[in-house]
XYZ file of C-alpha atoms in Angstrom:
721
model
C -0.903 20.914 -49.154
C -4.285 21.100 -47.217
C -3.786 24.862 -46.173
C -4.923 27.493 -48.743
C -3.629 31.028 -48.784
C -0.197 30.502 -48.102
C 2.564 33.062 -48.753
C 6.276 32.256 -48.938
C 8.397 35.256 -48.259
C 12.478 34.796 -48.624
C 14.317 37.602 -47.100
C 17.642 37.871 -48.686
C 19.803 39.337 -46.067
C 22.733 40.427 -48.569
C 23.512 36.852 -49.712
C 26.297 36.172 -52.585
C 25.657 32.983 -53.925
C 23.133 33.917 -56.326
C 20.316 31.692 -54.294
C 18.132 34.916 -54.471
C 18.379 35.210 -58.313
C 17.466 31.333 -58.973
C 14.354 31.636 -56.392
C 12.843 34.530 -58.669
C 13.837 32.544 -61.685
C 12.400 29.291 -60.755
C 9.697 30.013 -58.109
C 8.108 33.129 -59.303
C 5.083 32.441 -56.630
C 7.783 33.161 -53.890
C 8.025 36.747 -52.788
C 11.781 37.744 -52.399
C 12.703 40.745 -50.155
C 16.144 41.828 -50.653
C 18.031 44.106 -48.132
C 20.672 46.365 -48.844
C 22.563 45.481 -45.843
C 23.012 42.408 -43.580
C 20.563 42.849 -40.771
C 21.415 39.607 -39.044
C 18.983 37.079 -38.061
C 16.709 39.182 -35.682
C 16.596 42.394 -38.294
C 16.103 39.734 -41.124
C 13.058 38.312 -39.581
C 11.608 41.609 -38.762
C 11.718 42.640 -42.285
C 9.977 39.707 -43.202
C 7.338 39.756 -40.536
C 6.386 43.434 -41.485
C 6.120 42.214 -45.244
C 3.602 39.502 -44.451
C -0.089 39.714 -45.461
C -1.449 36.910 -43.099
C -2.104 36.504 -39.267
C 0.268 33.505 -38.562
C 3.732 33.839 -39.870
C 6.174 30.528 -39.832
C 9.616 31.485 -39.351
C 12.215 29.035 -40.800
C 16.088 29.560 -40.760
C 17.832 28.593 -44.074
C 19.560 25.598 -42.165
C 16.198 24.083 -41.476
C 14.679 21.048 -42.990
C 11.023 20.185 -42.178
C 8.514 17.117 -42.387
C 6.176 17.214 -44.944
C 3.168 17.774 -42.366
C 4.810 19.966 -40.190
C 2.740 22.502 -40.682
C -0.820 21.657 -39.852
C -0.308 20.564 -36.188
C 1.631 23.974 -35.580
C -0.841 26.270 -36.881
C -3.482 24.209 -34.941
C -2.043 25.349 -31.817
C -3.581 28.848 -32.672
C -7.366 27.815 -31.753
C -6.614 29.423 -28.285
C -6.399 33.605 -29.070
C -4.082 33.876 -26.266
C -1.372 32.119 -27.976
C 1.835 33.877 -29.015
C 3.919 31.392 -30.544
C 4.077 27.481 -31.205
C 7.389 26.060 -31.619
C 8.412 23.039 -33.413
C 10.083 19.796 -32.207
C 14.068 20.260 -33.605
C 16.153 17.203 -34.287
C 19.725 17.659 -35.841
C 20.411 16.240 -39.259
C 22.986 14.022 -37.987
C 21.260 11.525 -35.371
C 24.307 10.716 -33.455
C 24.839 14.299 -32.237
C 23.545 15.307 -28.629
C 20.183 16.773 -29.055
C 21.337 20.614 -27.497
C 18.430 22.019 -29.040
C 14.687 20.263 -29.211
C 12.123 23.219 -29.224
C 10.973 21.872 -25.772
C 12.466 25.265 -23.952
C 12.563 25.801 -20.208
C 13.307 28.804 -17.601
C 14.765 28.081 -14.177
C 15.975 30.919 -12.037
C 19.101 29.874 -9.635
C 21.566 31.715 -7.927
C 20.909 35.524 -9.645
C 20.787 33.766 -13.178
C 17.557 32.721 -15.270
C 18.763 29.637 -16.824
C 17.753 28.697 -20.100
C 17.706 25.282 -21.951
C 16.142 22.801 -24.131
C 14.805 19.342 -22.502
C 14.706 15.983 -24.071
C 11.320 14.426 -23.193
C 9.978 12.029 -25.744
C 6.936 11.333 -23.303
C 5.412 14.770 -24.187
C 3.527 13.918 -27.147
C 1.077 16.602 -27.640
C 0.527 20.605 -27.197
C 3.021 21.496 -24.259
C 3.709 24.817 -22.785
C 7.490 26.083 -23.066
C 9.809 29.047 -22.290
C 10.144 30.559 -25.842
C 9.803 29.618 -29.394
C 12.835 28.993 -31.680
C 13.076 31.578 -33.679
C 14.627 29.405 -36.593
C 11.417 26.984 -36.554
C 8.184 28.527 -35.227
C 4.791 30.015 -35.933
C 4.267 33.427 -34.394
C 0.943 35.397 -34.159
C 2.002 38.280 -36.766
C 0.193 41.389 -34.912
C 1.316 40.206 -31.138
C 4.703 39.997 -32.788
C 4.721 43.555 -34.175
C 3.354 44.734 -30.506
C 6.032 43.291 -29.019
C 8.382 45.211 -31.527
C 9.789 42.382 -32.879
C 13.432 40.828 -32.275
C 15.278 43.299 -30.402
C 18.430 44.587 -32.141
C 20.171 44.865 -28.696
C 20.818 41.179 -29.166
C 22.546 41.791 -32.682
C 24.066 39.882 -34.603
C 22.668 36.486 -32.991
C 21.521 34.700 -30.066
C 18.561 35.328 -27.133
C 16.180 37.286 -29.808
C 13.778 34.633 -29.584
C 14.537 34.072 -25.705
C 13.903 37.695 -25.371
C 10.744 37.599 -27.298
C 9.435 34.596 -25.535
C 9.808 35.926 -22.034
C 8.323 39.256 -23.093
C 5.405 37.285 -24.452
C 4.771 35.422 -21.156
C 4.960 38.856 -19.403
C 2.445 40.269 -21.475
C -0.152 37.453 -20.485
C 0.493 35.587 -23.690
C 1.450 31.971 -24.015
C 3.962 30.206 -25.818
C 3.419 26.371 -26.886
C 5.290 23.313 -27.999
C 4.192 21.158 -30.520
C 6.262 17.865 -30.934
C 4.676 16.755 -33.931
C 5.791 19.572 -35.866
C 9.253 18.219 -36.639
C 12.241 20.169 -38.256
C 15.760 19.180 -38.568
C 18.558 21.642 -37.868
C 21.886 22.040 -39.307
C 23.090 23.448 -35.966
C 24.938 26.516 -36.644
C 25.153 26.175 -40.212
C 25.506 29.929 -40.783
C 27.001 31.661 -38.268
C 29.612 28.728 -37.515
C 31.123 29.731 -41.056
C 31.594 33.385 -40.104
C 32.203 33.358 -36.211
C 34.851 31.425 -34.230
C 33.767 29.156 -31.272
C 35.343 31.746 -29.129
C 33.561 34.819 -30.434
C 30.267 32.952 -30.686
C 30.369 32.229 -26.735
C 31.325 35.885 -25.609
C 28.245 37.193 -27.657
C 26.176 34.353 -25.810
C 27.299 35.336 -22.553
C 27.176 39.364 -23.289
C 23.659 38.894 -24.528
C 22.771 36.704 -21.320
C 23.616 39.763 -19.352
C 21.659 42.294 -21.510
C 18.488 39.806 -21.598
C 18.475 40.190 -17.583
C 19.148 43.969 -17.395
C 16.372 44.410 -20.035
C 13.919 42.081 -19.028
C 14.177 41.539 -14.841
C 11.661 44.045 -13.474
C 11.006 42.301 -10.202
C 13.453 44.036 -7.853
C 14.194 41.149 -5.926
C 15.544 39.255 -8.769
C 17.410 42.078 -10.285
C 19.231 42.790 -7.115
C 20.077 39.212 -6.770
C 21.607 39.288 -10.472
C 23.685 42.379 -10.111
C 25.141 41.114 -6.652
C 26.240 37.815 -8.201
C 28.018 39.214 -11.459
C 31.493 40.580 -9.545
C 31.591 37.100 -8.203
C 31.000 35.407 -11.461
C 33.396 37.669 -13.112
C 36.065 36.860 -10.613
C 35.704 32.705 -10.894
C 35.721 33.312 -14.450
C 39.237 34.990 -13.956
C 40.196 32.031 -12.095
C 38.539 28.708 -13.418
C 37.099 30.107 -16.882
C 33.488 31.146 -17.876
C 30.813 28.822 -18.677
C 27.763 29.613 -20.823
C 25.903 30.848 -17.954
C 28.918 32.604 -16.058
C 30.217 35.572 -17.570
C 33.877 36.627 -18.145
C 35.357 40.447 -18.009
C 34.962 40.431 -21.990
C 31.282 39.656 -22.133
C 30.824 42.423 -19.216
C 32.604 44.937 -21.191
C 30.769 44.542 -24.304
C 27.353 44.281 -22.295
C 28.273 47.645 -20.559
C 29.150 49.325 -23.971
C 25.430 48.730 -24.816
C 23.879 49.651 -21.558
C 22.287 52.648 -22.834
C 20.472 50.724 -25.268
C 19.541 48.107 -22.806
C 17.886 50.790 -20.600
C 15.669 51.910 -23.624
C 14.691 48.536 -24.275
C 14.174 47.887 -20.666
C 11.581 50.629 -20.652
C 9.777 49.642 -23.220
C 9.550 46.067 -21.991
C 8.176 47.345 -18.650
C 5.876 49.317 -20.389
C 4.473 45.921 -22.333
C 4.454 43.845 -18.962
C 1.100 42.793 -17.474
C 2.593 40.050 -15.005
C 5.638 39.775 -12.844
C 8.935 38.104 -13.653
C 8.263 35.437 -10.893
C 4.499 34.694 -12.259
C 5.894 34.616 -15.833
C 8.718 32.341 -14.989
C 5.955 29.928 -13.089
C 3.565 29.983 -16.119
C 6.434 28.713 -18.659
C 6.288 25.540 -16.309
C 3.717 22.606 -17.112
C 2.585 22.238 -13.743
C 1.951 25.888 -13.197
C 0.614 26.503 -16.670
C -1.963 23.637 -16.035
C -2.892 25.338 -12.771
C -3.304 28.763 -14.173
C -5.070 28.064 -17.155
C -6.450 24.275 -16.982
C -9.942 23.293 -16.339
C -10.259 21.257 -13.091
C -12.165 18.236 -12.220
C -16.172 19.077 -11.611
C -17.762 17.923 -8.622
C -19.292 14.970 -10.259
C -15.891 13.298 -11.512
C -13.388 11.678 -9.774
C -10.449 13.493 -8.292
C -7.139 13.236 -10.374
C -4.098 12.867 -7.564
C -0.634 12.770 -8.049
C 1.271 11.111 -4.967
C 4.885 11.540 -4.906
C 7.069 9.378 -2.272
C 10.743 9.837 -1.740
C 11.331 6.451 -1.079
C 10.219 2.845 -2.202
C 6.482 1.923 -1.442
C 6.954 -1.633 -2.088
C 7.477 -3.960 -0.371
C 6.132 -2.485 2.429
C 8.596 -3.472 5.088
C 8.972 -0.388 7.178
C 6.317 2.017 8.743
C 6.333 4.677 6.111
C 5.867 2.432 3.483
C 3.090 0.719 5.085
C 1.345 3.682 5.481
C 1.975 5.136 1.783
C 1.073 1.393 0.238
C -2.175 1.474 2.025
C -2.964 4.963 1.058
C -2.176 4.290 -2.598
C -4.653 1.143 -2.443
C -7.460 2.952 -1.022
C -6.925 6.281 -3.088
C -6.840 4.230 -6.256
C -10.234 3.046 -5.361
C -11.592 6.321 -4.784
C -9.791 8.807 -7.325
C -7.777 8.478 -10.456
C -4.386 7.870 -8.850
C -0.909 8.695 -10.418
C 2.166 7.772 -8.533
C 5.804 8.941 -8.602
C 8.300 6.671 -6.524
C 11.712 7.548 -5.383
C 14.213 4.580 -5.662
C 17.797 4.190 -4.575
C 18.504 1.730 -7.568
C 16.522 0.904 -10.531
C 16.008 -2.592 -9.552
C 13.938 -1.550 -6.729
C 11.054 -0.729 -9.570
C 10.053 -4.577 -9.640
C 8.654 -4.850 -6.514
C 6.336 -2.335 -7.396
C 3.982 -4.315 -9.733
C 1.177 -4.109 -7.406
C 1.283 -0.580 -7.617
C 1.074 -0.526 -11.182
C -1.812 -2.810 -10.797
C -4.025 -0.334 -9.390
C -2.359 3.300 -10.124
C -3.233 5.002 -13.706
C 0.369 5.503 -13.639
C 3.486 4.913 -12.103
C 6.884 6.740 -12.796
C 9.953 5.751 -11.152
C 12.771 8.342 -10.008
C 16.288 7.389 -9.178
C 17.797 9.263 -6.704
C 21.480 10.067 -6.569
C 23.621 10.181 -3.543
C 24.521 13.390 -1.629
C 28.237 14.139 -1.970
C 28.647 17.555 -0.699
C 28.531 18.371 2.745
C 27.397 22.022 2.416
C 28.088 23.159 6.167
C 27.200 26.628 5.241
C 24.008 25.519 3.635
C 20.697 26.880 5.212
C 18.478 23.552 3.988
C 18.320 20.496 6.371
C 20.706 17.647 4.795
C 17.363 15.588 4.731
C 15.937 18.237 2.178
C 19.112 18.767 0.085
C 19.161 14.924 -0.202
C 15.853 15.151 -2.324
C 16.448 18.366 -4.333
C 16.547 17.070 -7.852
C 15.789 18.738 -11.051
C 14.756 15.776 -12.630
C 12.224 14.820 -9.638
C 10.803 18.538 -10.225
C 10.283 17.898 -13.850
C 8.302 14.757 -13.430
C 5.948 16.274 -11.065
C 5.582 19.555 -13.190
C 5.112 17.378 -16.523
C 2.829 14.986 -14.646
C 0.597 17.626 -13.293
C -0.046 19.166 -17.102
C -0.439 15.597 -18.992
C -2.393 14.148 -16.438
C -4.660 17.106 -15.289
C -3.919 16.928 -12.064
C -6.246 18.189 -9.070
C -4.458 17.458 -6.030
C -0.580 16.706 -5.574
C 0.141 14.722 -2.523
C 3.810 15.021 -1.119
C 5.133 12.321 1.449
C 7.657 13.500 4.120
C 9.078 16.956 4.597
C 11.719 16.095 2.237
C 9.410 16.928 -0.578
C 7.887 19.788 0.756
C 9.985 21.822 -1.750
C 7.955 20.576 -4.537
C 4.808 22.267 -3.092
C 4.466 25.345 -5.637
C 2.268 28.301 -5.166
C -0.936 27.022 -7.011
C -4.114 28.713 -7.488
C -6.411 25.560 -8.336
C -4.395 22.600 -7.553
C -4.709 21.559 -4.016
C -1.335 20.679 -2.173
C -1.157 18.202 0.779
C 1.701 17.465 2.747
C 1.981 14.096 5.166
C 4.543 14.573 7.622
C 5.293 11.245 8.805
C 7.080 13.200 11.431
C 7.878 16.522 12.855
C 11.344 16.536 11.660
C 12.767 19.371 13.817
C 11.254 17.634 16.750
C 12.698 14.334 15.907
C 16.037 15.655 15.608
C 15.960 17.508 18.766
C 14.871 14.110 20.422
C 17.952 12.721 19.131
C 20.544 15.195 20.583
C 20.837 13.667 23.868
C 21.633 9.975 22.155
C 24.439 11.696 19.940
C 28.128 10.635 20.836
C 31.048 13.324 20.865
C 30.943 17.018 20.814
C 31.121 16.892 17.117
C 27.941 14.983 16.267
C 26.003 16.942 18.859
C 27.223 20.468 17.202
C 26.104 18.828 13.813
C 22.942 17.569 15.066
C 22.356 21.256 16.618
C 22.955 22.501 13.649
C 20.542 20.232 11.835
C 17.923 21.310 14.366
C 18.193 24.879 13.703
C 18.081 24.267 9.823
C 14.929 21.944 10.284
C 12.982 24.460 12.406
C 13.596 27.148 9.931
C 12.940 25.183 6.992
C 9.703 23.439 8.209
C 8.244 26.471 9.641
C 8.917 28.419 6.231
C 7.384 25.708 3.826
C 4.611 24.396 5.776
C 2.232 27.811 5.236
C 2.670 26.792 1.252
C 0.058 24.008 1.673
C -3.378 23.746 1.580
C -3.527 20.782 4.045
C -0.987 19.331 6.405
C -1.542 15.739 7.344
C 0.348 15.135 10.635
C 0.150 11.590 12.703
C -1.383 12.963 15.876
C -3.040 15.528 17.597
C 0.193 16.223 19.698
C 1.959 16.860 16.482
C -0.691 19.370 15.604
C -0.632 20.941 18.853
C 3.119 21.478 18.729
C 3.191 23.165 15.063
C 0.421 25.374 16.128
C 2.506 26.473 19.030
C 5.332 27.594 16.485
C 2.943 28.915 13.921
C -0.397 29.331 14.828
C -1.644 30.309 11.510
C -1.059 26.525 10.485
C -4.124 25.649 12.680
C -6.786 25.409 9.856
C -4.564 23.561 7.493
C -3.565 20.539 10.021
C -5.422 17.420 9.729
C -4.600 14.616 12.563
C -7.460 12.326 11.701
C -6.863 11.385 7.863
C -3.953 9.507 7.147
C -2.520 6.950 9.982
C -4.000 4.076 8.853
C -3.741 0.527 8.401
C -5.976 -2.434 6.495
C -7.025 -3.279 9.759
C -9.177 -6.354 8.316
C -6.022 -7.802 6.940
C -4.309 -8.418 10.196
C -5.618 -11.546 11.871
C -6.439 -11.393 15.555
C -4.346 -14.004 17.422
C -4.685 -14.727 21.071
C -3.643 -18.349 21.425
C -0.743 -20.206 20.645
C 1.969 -17.671 21.267
C 5.485 -18.628 22.515
C 4.858 -16.212 25.670
C 8.218 -16.066 26.678
C 9.668 -14.374 23.477
C 9.599 -10.466 23.129
C 9.406 -8.939 19.544
C 11.341 -5.614 18.653
C 10.586 -4.348 14.907
C 12.361 -1.677 13.464
C 15.287 -1.076 10.681
C 18.664 0.538 11.597
C 18.660 2.926 8.701
C 16.020 5.018 11.182
C 18.155 6.497 13.934
C 15.415 6.262 16.908
C 15.155 2.363 16.132
C 18.899 2.226 16.761
C 18.872 4.530 19.749
C 15.431 2.534 21.469
C 17.056 -0.787 20.783
C 20.706 -0.071 22.311
C 18.601 1.431 25.245
C 16.544 -1.783 25.792
C 19.512 -3.933 25.275
C 21.747 -2.093 27.688
C 19.589 -0.878 30.458
C 16.393 -3.143 30.429
C 16.974 -6.499 29.038
C 19.659 -7.890 31.421
C 17.118 -7.101 34.467
C 14.441 -8.977 32.449
C 16.491 -11.869 32.068
C 17.605 -12.088 35.543
C 13.863 -12.353 36.840
C 12.300 -14.127 34.139
C 14.618 -17.191 32.745
C 14.342 -18.228 29.253
C 12.907 -15.267 27.812
C 14.526 -14.019 24.440
C 14.436 -11.193 22.104
C 13.582 -11.236 18.275
C 14.641 -8.183 16.144
C 12.873 -8.151 12.918
C 13.707 -5.597 9.986
C 17.219 -5.266 10.781
C 20.537 -6.915 10.092
C 23.339 -7.960 12.556
C 24.318 -5.155 15.263
C 27.179 -2.795 14.038
C 30.956 -3.217 15.045
C 30.691 -0.240 17.634
C 27.846 -2.040 19.793
C 30.587 -5.004 20.379
C 30.424 -3.863 24.050
C 26.727 -5.032 24.718
C 25.236 -8.185 25.524
C 23.763 -9.725 22.667
C 22.501 -13.067 24.472
C 19.260 -14.466 23.936
C 18.895 -11.828 21.072
C 18.083 -13.400 17.369
C 18.112 -11.179 14.667
C 15.819 -11.993 11.629
C 16.407 -9.091 8.916
C 14.038 -8.264 6.733
C 10.969 -10.768 6.576
C 8.388 -10.995 3.856
C 5.515 -10.865 6.291
C 5.758 -9.264 9.602
C 2.241 -10.439 10.563
C 3.627 -14.029 11.144
C 5.967 -12.905 13.997
C 3.075 -10.630 15.246
C 0.713 -14.038 15.801
C 3.573 -16.203 16.933
C 5.556 -14.004 19.851
C 4.224 -13.337 23.228
C 5.208 -9.526 23.860
C 5.755 -6.440 21.570
C 8.159 -4.024 22.756
C 8.358 -0.593 21.649
C 11.190 1.104 23.607
C 11.420 4.402 21.621
C 13.221 7.171 23.098
C 13.897 9.862 20.164
C 12.011 10.710 17.156
C 8.422 11.699 16.452
C 5.021 10.926 14.910
C 2.889 7.730 15.435
C 4.422 4.385 14.834
C 2.815 2.220 12.394
C 4.468 -1.086 14.277
C 2.401 -0.274 17.446
C -0.760 0.073 15.162
C 0.058 -3.506 13.590
C 0.820 -4.794 17.037
C -2.709 -3.634 18.241
C -4.304 -5.072 15.244
C -2.584 -8.647 15.367
C -3.361 -9.200 19.382
C 0.071 -9.034 20.556
C 0.165 -7.251 23.866
C 2.477 -4.465 23.874
C 5.156 -2.576 26.347
C 6.215 1.098 25.554
C 7.541 4.202 26.416
C 5.343 7.081 26.480
C 7.095 8.370 23.407
C 6.493 5.209 21.385
C 2.995 5.568 21.555
C 2.910 9.149 20.765
C -0.217 10.117 19.016
C -2.172 7.225 20.540
C -4.613 8.443 23.338
C -4.023 5.733 25.981
C -3.335 5.377 29.659
C -1.009 2.902 31.246
C -2.690 -0.632 31.193
C -5.483 0.433 28.817
C -4.289 -0.195 25.551
C -0.802 -1.172 26.492
C 1.722 -0.954 29.560
C 3.751 2.227 29.426
C 7.102 2.900 31.156
C 9.699 5.367 30.517
C 12.490 4.452 32.762
C 14.760 1.130 32.601
C 13.426 -0.395 35.822
C 9.779 0.470 35.025
C 10.073 -1.049 31.636
C 11.493 -4.211 32.928
C 8.817 -4.566 35.757
C 5.936 -4.211 33.293
C 7.360 -6.480 30.866
C 7.566 -9.316 33.491
C 4.095 -8.643 34.670
C 2.615 -8.981 31.350
C 4.704 -12.479 30.834
C 3.527 -13.918 34.152
C 0.033 -12.642 33.811
C -1.267 -13.397 30.595
C -5.094 -13.062 31.361
C -4.390 -8.994 31.902
C -2.424 -8.977 28.507
C -5.121 -10.685 26.703
C -8.033 -8.021 27.980
C -5.548 -5.148 26.911
C -4.641 -6.540 23.424
C -8.592 -6.920 23.058
C -8.932 -3.169 23.929
C -6.213 -2.340 21.699
C -7.599 -4.113 18.568
C -11.075 -2.530 19.105
C -9.249 1.023 19.070
C -7.415 0.553 15.653
C -10.598 -0.933 14.151
C -12.120 2.502 15.547
C -9.611 4.975 14.567
C -6.923 3.451 12.239
C -8.706 1.492 9.556
C -7.474 3.051 6.172
C -10.746 2.836 4.162
C -12.709 5.330 6.319
C -9.700 7.488 6.842
C -9.236 7.847 2.908
C -12.684 8.371 2.548
C -12.364 11.515 4.754
C -9.465 12.567 3.054
C -10.693 12.611 -0.308
C -13.790 14.536 0.933
C -11.644 17.017 2.273
C -9.532 17.447 -1.002
C -12.758 17.981 -2.970
C -13.899 20.419 -0.467
C -10.570 22.130 -0.683
C -10.389 22.106 -4.293
C -14.112 23.582 -4.662
C -12.837 26.343 -2.023
C -9.811 27.262 -4.338
C -11.906 27.601 -7.100
C -14.378 29.651 -5.723
C -11.713 32.028 -4.696
C -10.330 32.569 -8.114
C -13.163 32.208 -10.301
C -13.939 30.720 -13.395
C -11.044 28.901 -14.908
C -9.513 30.105 -18.402
C -9.926 27.249 -20.973
C -6.936 25.144 -21.380
C -5.936 24.960 -25.329
C -6.743 21.163 -25.996
C -4.642 18.793 -27.866
C -4.281 19.818 -31.355
C -5.827 18.112 -34.251
C -5.480 17.958 -37.967
C -6.471 21.272 -39.596
C -9.671 21.056 -41.768
C -8.451 21.701 -45.433
C -11.926 23.813 -45.887
C -11.335 26.301 -43.030
C -7.503 26.348 -42.357
C -5.743 29.198 -40.498
C -3.620 31.459 -42.746
C 0.141 31.334 -42.556
């Protein structure tokens, strides 16, 4: 009611119920446009838009019911002159029905098809990018609508006219937005359901999906991929039945009959396009939209960082969790930190209260177990295990809603969510080089089948890692040796690699203890869920520990971070070995035991447990691989040994010469204080992030202003509709 200058037009698409006569008799202020033939949804809307006099036209189907205040937030979205349309939030009149239609639309390219769907997300509470405007409940810019030619009769009698128009708008360089505060209610298929049966409706939908692709896909790689999938899709449909996205022969035949019309529409769509298909699809997604059109942080403001972990961060009972929890703690002091945490079960969220206390927002994603082996897949199993559309949506949504400047992804498994951003800095922390870790485990796999599967995983990992890493602005590796290895395989990664900013612990929180240690107690830390720990412990129990016990009576081994040994280890001698499982605080054992052993023979990356041992003052005996990334010689920070006999000899020597062990432990403590304290490391990292962000901004010029959250329209100066 606060909006002035409104006109109401009703297009009578050859109705027979007398409604047009009733409107003319009882609502003379409403203009009725009568058609001589039924032009369908698209044709009727085209006539109405051409008849309109104002700049903004609100399209409402006859089966829509609106909230009284739906109009003002809808019109406020046009404050940005590049906006083509703003879509309402759609509910069904029957609240018990599943919301198949919401107004929050999205495109997703998958296996040769552009997937189209509505998403339900109650956290989206302000103006938000979407794929296309729902033709039955949206506001459009009239001049832009007419420039695109309106709804294409190619899709007559119904479905995908609005999808096609929204896609064309994005390719024209315009924007389509979703306004959740503009609420309408839909009697779904309240009109066409009375005229067409369900089978006919589904066939028309599948036919129009084909026509949509033939008209609008102009990037040749996408079009070729689409065309190659059609024969297979039709064949599978003949065997198992069609789906919404998979055409059958009937739909293909109907689409083929309209091929000349589709080619004509294709030529016009191509002539109007200003961006590629890939770029248009990217821009419809919230994270990319923010990246392309947002206003990044100024140099005087705190960076907004999104930290994404594939695993629980709390409690920090394994090395990766220690790194990540400490990184989050320090980032929260120096940036506006937002976190997404991967869980195996919802119950794990409760342990993250400390994280919720320091971060701006914390969201949880529950990972579903991988049930398919996919032997023909080119993706490593570790990557497929974390491929999930819901996690992708959480990242994209958070990038937009929280105006993120830096996307920090943990572990190679999450590299698939890097994106190709113009302004947002993308960083990956590689806790280990995955293909190197897999290669080092191959000699310890038992059986030909296991070795063949391991070799295949290595080839997948090598291919994937070298293809994905160049997408990142910054790749944080654990050590300079890791950086050197990656450069040998891919020299162009050199400027992106950083081995100095993340492998840190909170050194002051680890008390240094020299006295009151049980000198005859060895300590091993590691979970059985990490294969290098299993292989290292078996190597030590089978080849090293018997010799130590023979030459040094009374020695015992405490294993922390693992449960009882599996049944297949029954042949090993577990005498004098005590399993303590997961403990609340590893520091209690690091302060009490006499010697820390790190018999790692596979894997990759720096070991957090070694840094923790250094910080606590417990002398360390390790393989060279166990202290990878730590620049040390034998006897300087720890004793080094790579054969069973040498490992046993070094261990016994330190047990018998505690003074020598103490001096070595003091040097190790000084080393972690200087090189691995998380506070200074994260400060360097944040400075690097800011430098990268400013460099990216300078490379593309000034940012285009992002539409701000809409506000009530002033009655004195409303947009016309």
